[in-house]
mmCIF file of C-alpha atoms in Angstrom:
data_model
loop_
_atom_site.group_PDB
_atom_site.id
_atom_site.type_symbol
_atom_site.label_atom_id
_atom_site.label_comp_id
_atom_site.label_asym_id
_atom_site.label_seq_id
_atom_site.Cartn_x
_atom_site.Cartn_y
_atom_site.Cartn_z
ATOM 1 C CA MET A 1 36.510 140.783 137.684
ATOM 2 C CA ILE A 2 33.544 140.739 135.298
ATOM 3 C CA THR A 3 30.125 140.427 136.947
ATOM 4 C CA LEU A 4 26.966 139.422 135.096
ATOM 5 C CA ALA A 5 23.535 139.194 136.731
ATOM 6 C CA PHE A 6 20.796 137.019 135.252
ATOM 7 C CA GLU A 7 17.168 137.681 136.198
ATOM 8 C CA GLY A 8 13.932 135.960 135.222
ATOM 9 C CA ILE A 9 11.078 133.710 136.281
ATOM 10 C CA ASP A 10 11.524 130.056 137.225
ATOM 11 C CA GLY A 11 11.937 128.003 134.062
ATOM 12 C CA SER A 12 13.159 130.973 132.012
ATOM 13 C CA GLY A 13 16.454 129.220 131.288
ATOM 14 C CA LYS A 14 18.745 131.604 133.168
ATOM 15 C CA THR A 15 20.501 128.809 135.073
ATOM 16 C CA THR A 16 21.052 126.875 131.817
ATOM 17 C CA LEU A 17 22.573 129.969 130.192
ATOM 18 C CA ILE A 18 24.791 130.543 133.235
ATOM 19 C CA ASP A 19 26.016 126.943 133.100
ATOM 20 C CA LYS A 20 26.797 127.276 129.379
ATOM 21 C CA VAL A 21 28.743 130.496 129.936
ATOM 22 C CA ALA A 22 30.686 128.877 132.786
ATOM 23 C CA GLU A 23 31.452 125.848 130.625
ATOM 24 C CA LYS A 24 32.725 128.020 127.769
ATOM 25 C CA TYR A 25 35.155 130.012 129.884
ATOM 26 C CA LYS A 26 36.148 127.515 132.595
ATOM 27 C CA ASP A 27 39.496 126.648 130.952
ATOM 28 C CA THR A 28 40.685 130.241 130.610
ATOM 29 C CA LEU A 29 39.004 132.088 133.493
ATOM 30 C CA ASN A 30 38.299 131.454 137.152
ATOM 31 C CA VAL A 31 34.488 131.322 136.975
ATOM 32 C CA PHE A 32 32.281 131.515 140.059
ATOM 33 C CA ILE A 33 28.487 131.011 140.069
ATOM 34 C CA LEU A 34 26.440 132.557 142.886
ATOM 35 C CA LYS A 35 22.777 131.663 143.268
ATOM 36 C CA GLU A 36 20.722 133.751 145.700
ATOM 37 C CA PRO A 37 19.951 133.189 148.471
ATOM 38 C CA SER A 38 23.252 131.368 148.858
ATOM 39 C CA SER A 39 24.693 128.966 151.410
ATOM 40 C CA LEU A 40 28.283 130.181 151.095
ATOM 41 C CA THR A 41 28.810 130.604 154.832
ATOM 42 C CA PRO A 42 27.195 129.148 157.983
ATOM 43 C CA ALA A 43 25.357 132.446 158.477
ATOM 44 C CA ASN A 44 24.042 132.303 154.884
ATOM 45 C CA LYS A 45 22.760 128.793 155.562
ATOM 46 C CA GLN A 46 20.927 129.955 158.679
ATOM 47 C CA ILE A 47 19.219 132.752 156.731
ATOM 48 C CA LEU A 48 18.325 130.363 153.894
ATOM 49 C CA ASN A 49 16.844 127.812 156.295
ATOM 50 C CA PHE A 50 14.827 130.533 158.014
ATOM 51 C CA LEU A 51 13.442 131.730 154.684
ATOM 52 C CA ILE A 52 12.495 128.186 153.688
ATOM 53 C CA ASN A 53 10.897 127.326 157.020
ATOM 54 C CA ASN A 54 9.038 130.625 157.458
ATOM 55 C CA LYS A 55 7.625 131.217 154.004
ATOM 56 C CA GLU A 56 4.204 132.230 155.320
ATOM 57 C CA LEU A 57 5.748 134.901 157.551
ATOM 58 C CA THR A 58 7.930 136.380 154.793
ATOM 59 C CA GLU A 59 4.983 136.460 152.381
ATOM 60 C CA LYS A 60 2.911 138.403 154.904
ATOM 61 C CA ARG A 61 5.826 140.682 155.805
ATOM 62 C CA PRO A 62 7.786 141.283 152.577
ATOM 63 C CA GLU A 63 9.951 143.936 154.271
ATOM 64 C CA PHE A 64 11.125 141.200 156.636
ATOM 65 C CA ALA A 65 12.188 139.056 153.681
ATOM 66 C CA LEU A 66 13.876 142.080 152.096
ATOM 67 C CA HIS A 67 16.154 142.590 155.079
ATOM 68 C CA LEU A 68 16.975 138.876 155.328
ATOM 69 C CA PHE A 69 17.929 138.737 151.650
ATOM 70 C CA THR A 70 19.975 141.901 152.133
ATOM 71 C CA ALA A 71 21.818 140.394 155.120
ATOM 72 C CA SER A 72 22.576 137.290 153.058
ATOM 73 C CA ARG A 73 23.846 139.460 150.191
ATOM 74 C CA VAL A 74 26.187 141.355 152.535
ATOM 75 C CA LEU A 75 27.762 138.011 153.459
ATOM 76 C CA ASP A 76 27.983 137.007 149.785
ATOM 77 C CA LEU A 77 29.734 140.232 148.822
ATOM 78 C CA GLN A 78 32.182 139.867 151.692
ATOM 79 C CA TYR A 79 32.988 136.337 150.514
ATOM 80 C CA ILE A 80 33.567 137.578 146.957
ATOM 81 C CA LYS A 81 35.763 140.401 148.217
ATOM 82 C CA GLU A 82 37.912 137.829 150.022
ATOM 83 C CA HIS A 83 38.407 135.891 146.758
ATOM 84 C CA PRO A 84 40.071 138.290 144.307
ATOM 85 C CA GLU A 85 41.106 135.344 142.137
ATOM 86 C CA ILE A 86 37.571 135.252 140.662
ATOM 87 C CA ASP A 87 37.664 136.445 137.035
ATOM 88 C CA LEU A 88 34.048 135.957 135.994
ATOM 89 C CA LEU A 89 31.188 136.134 138.508
ATOM 90 C CA LEU A 90 27.800 134.867 137.309
ATOM 91 C CA LEU A 91 24.854 135.849 139.506
ATOM 92 C CA ASP A 92 21.756 133.663 139.347
ATOM 93 C CA ARG A 93 19.366 136.438 140.440
ATOM 94 C CA PHE A 94 20.435 139.615 142.182
ATOM 95 C CA ILE A 95 18.923 143.046 142.919
ATOM 96 C CA GLY A 96 16.260 142.760 140.214
ATOM 97 C CA SER A 97 14.716 139.685 141.789
ATOM 98 C CA THR A 98 14.720 141.335 145.208
ATOM 99 C CA ILE A 99 12.755 144.266 143.812
ATOM 100 C CA VAL A 100 10.363 142.053 141.852
ATOM 101 C CA TYR A 101 9.567 139.695 144.725
ATOM 102 C CA GLN A 102 9.761 142.016 147.726
ATOM 103 C CA VAL A 103 8.329 145.176 146.136
ATOM 104 C CA TYR A 104 6.446 144.580 142.883
ATOM 105 C CA LEU A 105 4.595 141.451 143.973
ATOM 106 C CA ALA A 106 3.921 142.755 147.481
ATOM 107 C CA TYR A 107 2.983 146.361 146.799
ATOM 108 C CA TYR A 108 1.777 146.593 143.194
ATOM 109 C CA GLU A 109 -1.683 147.710 144.370
ATOM 110 C CA ILE A 110 -0.545 150.690 146.462
ATOM 111 C CA PRO A 111 -0.628 154.268 145.063
ATOM 112 C CA GLY A 112 2.116 155.182 142.592
ATOM 113 C CA ALA A 113 4.066 157.638 144.752
ATOM 114 C CA GLU A 114 4.225 155.226 147.694
ATOM 115 C CA PHE A 115 5.236 152.367 145.411
ATOM 116 C CA LYS A 116 8.074 154.436 143.918
ATOM 117 C CA LYS A 117 9.310 155.228 147.439
ATOM 118 C CA LYS A 118 9.633 151.522 148.171
ATOM 119 C CA ILE A 119 11.555 150.949 144.939
ATOM 120 C CA LYS A 120 13.835 153.869 145.773
ATOM 121 C CA PHE A 121 14.432 152.541 149.289
ATOM 122 C CA THR A 122 15.315 149.064 147.988
ATOM 123 C CA GLU A 123 17.676 150.388 145.312
ATOM 124 C CA THR A 124 19.346 152.741 147.817
ATOM 125 C CA LEU A 125 19.784 149.923 150.323
ATOM 126 C CA SER A 126 21.288 147.720 147.607
ATOM 127 C CA SER A 127 23.655 150.484 146.534
ATOM 128 C CA MET A 128 24.800 151.020 150.130
ATOM 129 C CA ILE A 129 25.733 147.389 150.732
ATOM 130 C CA MET A 130 27.436 147.049 147.339
ATOM 131 C CA GLN A 131 29.924 149.865 148.090
ATOM 132 C CA ASP A 132 32.655 149.364 145.457
ATOM 133 C CA PHE A 133 31.145 146.141 144.085
ATOM 134 C CA LYS A 134 30.070 146.609 140.476
ATOM 135 C CA VAL A 135 27.648 144.738 138.231
ATOM 136 C CA ASP A 136 28.849 145.026 134.645
ATOM 137 C CA ALA A 137 25.652 143.823 132.995
ATOM 138 C CA THR A 138 22.172 142.628 133.931
ATOM 139 C CA PHE A 139 20.338 140.254 131.599
ATOM 140 C CA LEU A 140 16.604 139.663 131.804
ATOM 141 C CA VAL A 141 16.065 136.140 130.496
ATOM 142 C CA ASN A 142 12.594 136.498 129.021
ATOM 143 C CA THR A 143 10.575 133.332 128.562
ATOM 144 C CA ARG A 144 6.818 133.096 128.227
ATOM 145 C CA PRO A 145 5.197 131.529 131.310
ATOM 146 C CA ALA A 146 3.626 128.691 129.276
ATOM 147 C CA GLU A 147 7.065 127.649 128.005
ATOM 148 C CA ALA A 148 8.574 128.045 131.475
ATOM 149 C CA ILE A 149 5.952 125.702 132.931
ATOM 150 C CA LYS A 150 6.818 123.053 130.299
ATOM 151 C CA ARG A 151 10.474 123.243 131.297
ATOM 152 C CA ILE A 152 9.806 123.107 135.031
ATOM 153 C CA SER A 153 7.547 120.078 134.597
ATOM 154 C CA ASN A 154 10.075 118.199 132.440
ATOM 155 C CA PRO A 155 11.301 115.178 134.467
ATOM 156 C CA ASP A 156 14.728 115.480 132.786
ATOM 157 C CA ARG A 157 15.165 119.050 134.003
ATOM 158 C CA LYS A 158 18.348 119.704 135.941
ATOM 159 C CA GLY A 159 17.521 120.558 139.553
ATOM 160 C CA ASN A 160 14.022 120.904 140.940
ATOM 161 C CA ASN A 161 11.151 120.090 138.558
ATOM 162 C CA THR A 162 8.364 120.872 141.021
ATOM 163 C CA LEU A 163 5.980 123.616 139.888
ATOM 164 C CA PHE A 164 5.487 125.786 142.970
ATOM 165 C CA GLU A 165 3.728 128.674 141.212
ATOM 166 C CA THR A 166 0.380 128.635 139.421
ATOM 167 C CA PRO A 167 0.310 129.735 135.760
ATOM 168 C CA GLU A 168 -1.463 132.925 136.899
ATOM 169 C CA TYR A 169 1.276 133.677 139.438
ATOM 170 C CA LEU A 170 4.023 133.056 136.878
ATOM 171 C CA GLN A 171 2.288 135.426 134.456
ATOM 172 C CA LYS A 172 2.132 138.116 137.139
ATOM 173 C CA LEU A 173 5.808 137.491 137.926
ATOM 174 C CA TYR A 174 6.690 137.730 134.225
ATOM 175 C CA ASN A 175 4.848 141.067 133.978
ATOM 176 C CA CYS A 176 6.601 142.360 137.102
ATOM 177 C CA TYR A 177 10.071 141.465 135.774
ATOM 178 C CA ASN A 178 9.386 143.274 132.502
ATOM 179 C CA ALA A 179 7.969 146.322 134.284
ATOM 180 C CA TRP A 180 11.026 146.477 136.580
ATOM 181 C CA PHE A 181 13.394 146.151 133.635
ATOM 182 C CA HIS A 182 11.787 148.872 131.515
ATOM 183 C CA ASP A 183 10.916 151.293 134.332
ATOM 184 C CA TYR A 184 14.046 150.953 136.485
ATOM 185 C CA ALA A 185 16.884 148.646 135.391
ATOM 186 C CA ARG A 186 17.596 150.215 132.012
ATOM 187 C CA LEU A 187 17.521 153.702 133.594
ATOM 188 C CA ASN A 188 20.055 152.965 136.353
ATOM 189 C CA PRO A 189 23.372 151.771 134.864
ATOM 190 C CA LYS A 190 25.209 152.623 138.076
ATOM 191 C CA LEU A 191 23.326 149.863 139.885
ATOM 192 C CA TYR A 192 22.596 147.370 137.098
ATOM 193 C CA GLY A 193 25.377 148.019 134.568
ATOM 194 C CA ASP A 194 24.532 147.466 130.915
ATOM 195 C CA THR A 195 21.087 145.957 130.440
ATOM 196 C CA GLU A 196 19.815 143.514 127.839
ATOM 197 C CA ILE A 197 16.711 141.388 127.331
ATOM 198 C CA LEU A 198 17.421 137.832 126.196
ATOM 199 C CA ASP A 199 14.361 136.210 124.598
ATOM 200 C CA ASN A 200 14.693 132.538 125.453
ATOM 201 C CA ASN A 201 11.582 130.646 124.332
ATOM 202 C CA ASN A 202 13.143 128.074 121.987
ATOM 203 C CA GLU A 203 16.484 126.592 120.901
ATOM 204 C CA ASP A 204 17.134 129.253 118.253
ATOM 205 C CA GLN A 205 16.545 132.050 120.759
ATOM 206 C CA GLN A 206 18.694 130.254 123.339
ATOM 207 C CA ALA A 207 21.573 130.094 120.830
ATOM 208 C CA HIS A 208 21.071 133.770 119.997
ATOM 209 C CA SER A 209 21.063 134.672 123.707
ATOM 210 C CA MET A 210 24.301 132.771 124.223
ATOM 211 C CA ASN A 211 25.901 134.599 121.294
ATOM 212 C CA LYS A 212 24.837 137.948 122.760
ATOM 213 C CA ILE A 213 26.532 137.092 126.060
ATOM 214 C CA ILE A 214 29.712 135.928 124.296
ATOM 215 C CA ASP A 215 29.781 139.109 122.190
ATOM 216 C CA TYR A 216 29.410 141.180 125.351
ATOM 217 C CA LEU A 217 32.255 139.317 127.059
ATOM 218 C CA ASP A 218 34.701 139.404 124.137
ATOM 219 C CA ASN A 219 36.547 142.599 125.085
ATOM 220 C CA PRO A 220 36.656 142.251 128.906
ATOM 221 C CA VAL A 221 37.673 138.576 128.677
ATOM 222 C CA ALA A 222 40.461 139.480 126.274
ATOM 223 C CA THR A 223 41.634 142.132 128.744
ATOM 224 C CA ILE A 224 41.674 139.666 131.640
ATOM 225 C CA LYS A 225 43.583 137.109 129.564
ATOM 226 C CA SER A 226 46.115 139.750 128.576
ATOM 227 C CA VAL A 227 46.647 140.806 132.193
ATOM 228 C CA LYS A 228 47.059 137.178 133.258
ATOM 229 C CA GLU A 229 49.585 136.498 130.507
ATOM 230 C CA SER A 230 51.505 139.641 131.442
ATOM 231 C CA LYS A 231 51.637 138.600 135.104
ATOM 232 C CA ALA A 232 52.761 135.108 134.120
ATOM 233 C CA LYS A 233 55.611 136.556 132.033
ATOM 234 C CA GLN A 234 56.633 138.832 134.893
ATOM 235 C CA LEU A 235 56.733 135.861 137.254
ATOM 236 C CA THR A 236 58.798 133.876 134.746
ATOM 237 C CA ILE A 237 61.315 136.708 134.421
ATOM 238 C CA PHE A 238 61.391 137.078 138.206
ATOM 239 C CA ASP A 239 62.062 133.341 138.617
ATOM 240 C CA LEU A 240 64.908 133.530 136.089
ATOM 241 C CA LEU A 241 66.469 136.489 137.873
ATOM 242 C CA VAL A 242 66.173 134.763 141.250
ATOM 243 C CA GLY A 243 67.747 131.665 139.756
ATOM 244 C CA GLU A 244 70.670 133.667 138.378
ATOM 245 C CA ASP A 245 71.209 135.311 141.788
ATOM 246 C CA LYS A 246 71.325 131.919 143.473
ATOM 247 C CA GLU A 247 73.863 130.606 140.935
ATOM 248 C CA ALA A 248 76.010 133.689 141.436
#
């Protein structure tokens, strides 16, 4: 299985890129999109509803939100483990967003050493629950807040077009994502895999971002296709042999 994580602010275009990647490979690979926090299981739905209905509490107690998101992720990973037929897993936000929202935004004013401890704790916790689960690449979809706001406010936008964040908040979020990427993500391949920034402010950049993802996937997708073809041939030979035994 190939796993790609896409991080970025609301309106950055990460969901659009994910949908385009899924569309490109849907005929040759079993593609699965996971958006966090998910509603894959009844327990996931309960956690999601709690987060939605208790936003004020989780904003005041970010460590509370951290553990709820972590519990939801444990359920997600168990679900994925139970579905080995998935070839390409596309994550609409993952560990990076947890760190940005539950650490950077909540604790950016605390002294450096204490802040680094909280980052370390969150990364260690994430690593523990992942166990043998591996992220092959993490993409930061980088879009300027002003452009993101235009997209969110577009009535033709797929999904929710309500602007929940102020421009100032989106700018802070944008800065936090870039700080996380440069200070942590690119230095920890064990947790985040390969890392790449995808500038995504206009149609030309969107096309370039898509090409980067396709280039990255070329070799692993070819490997998966080859393995699938080999298994199909083995099954065909097996069926022929079984048929000959029955005739005999």
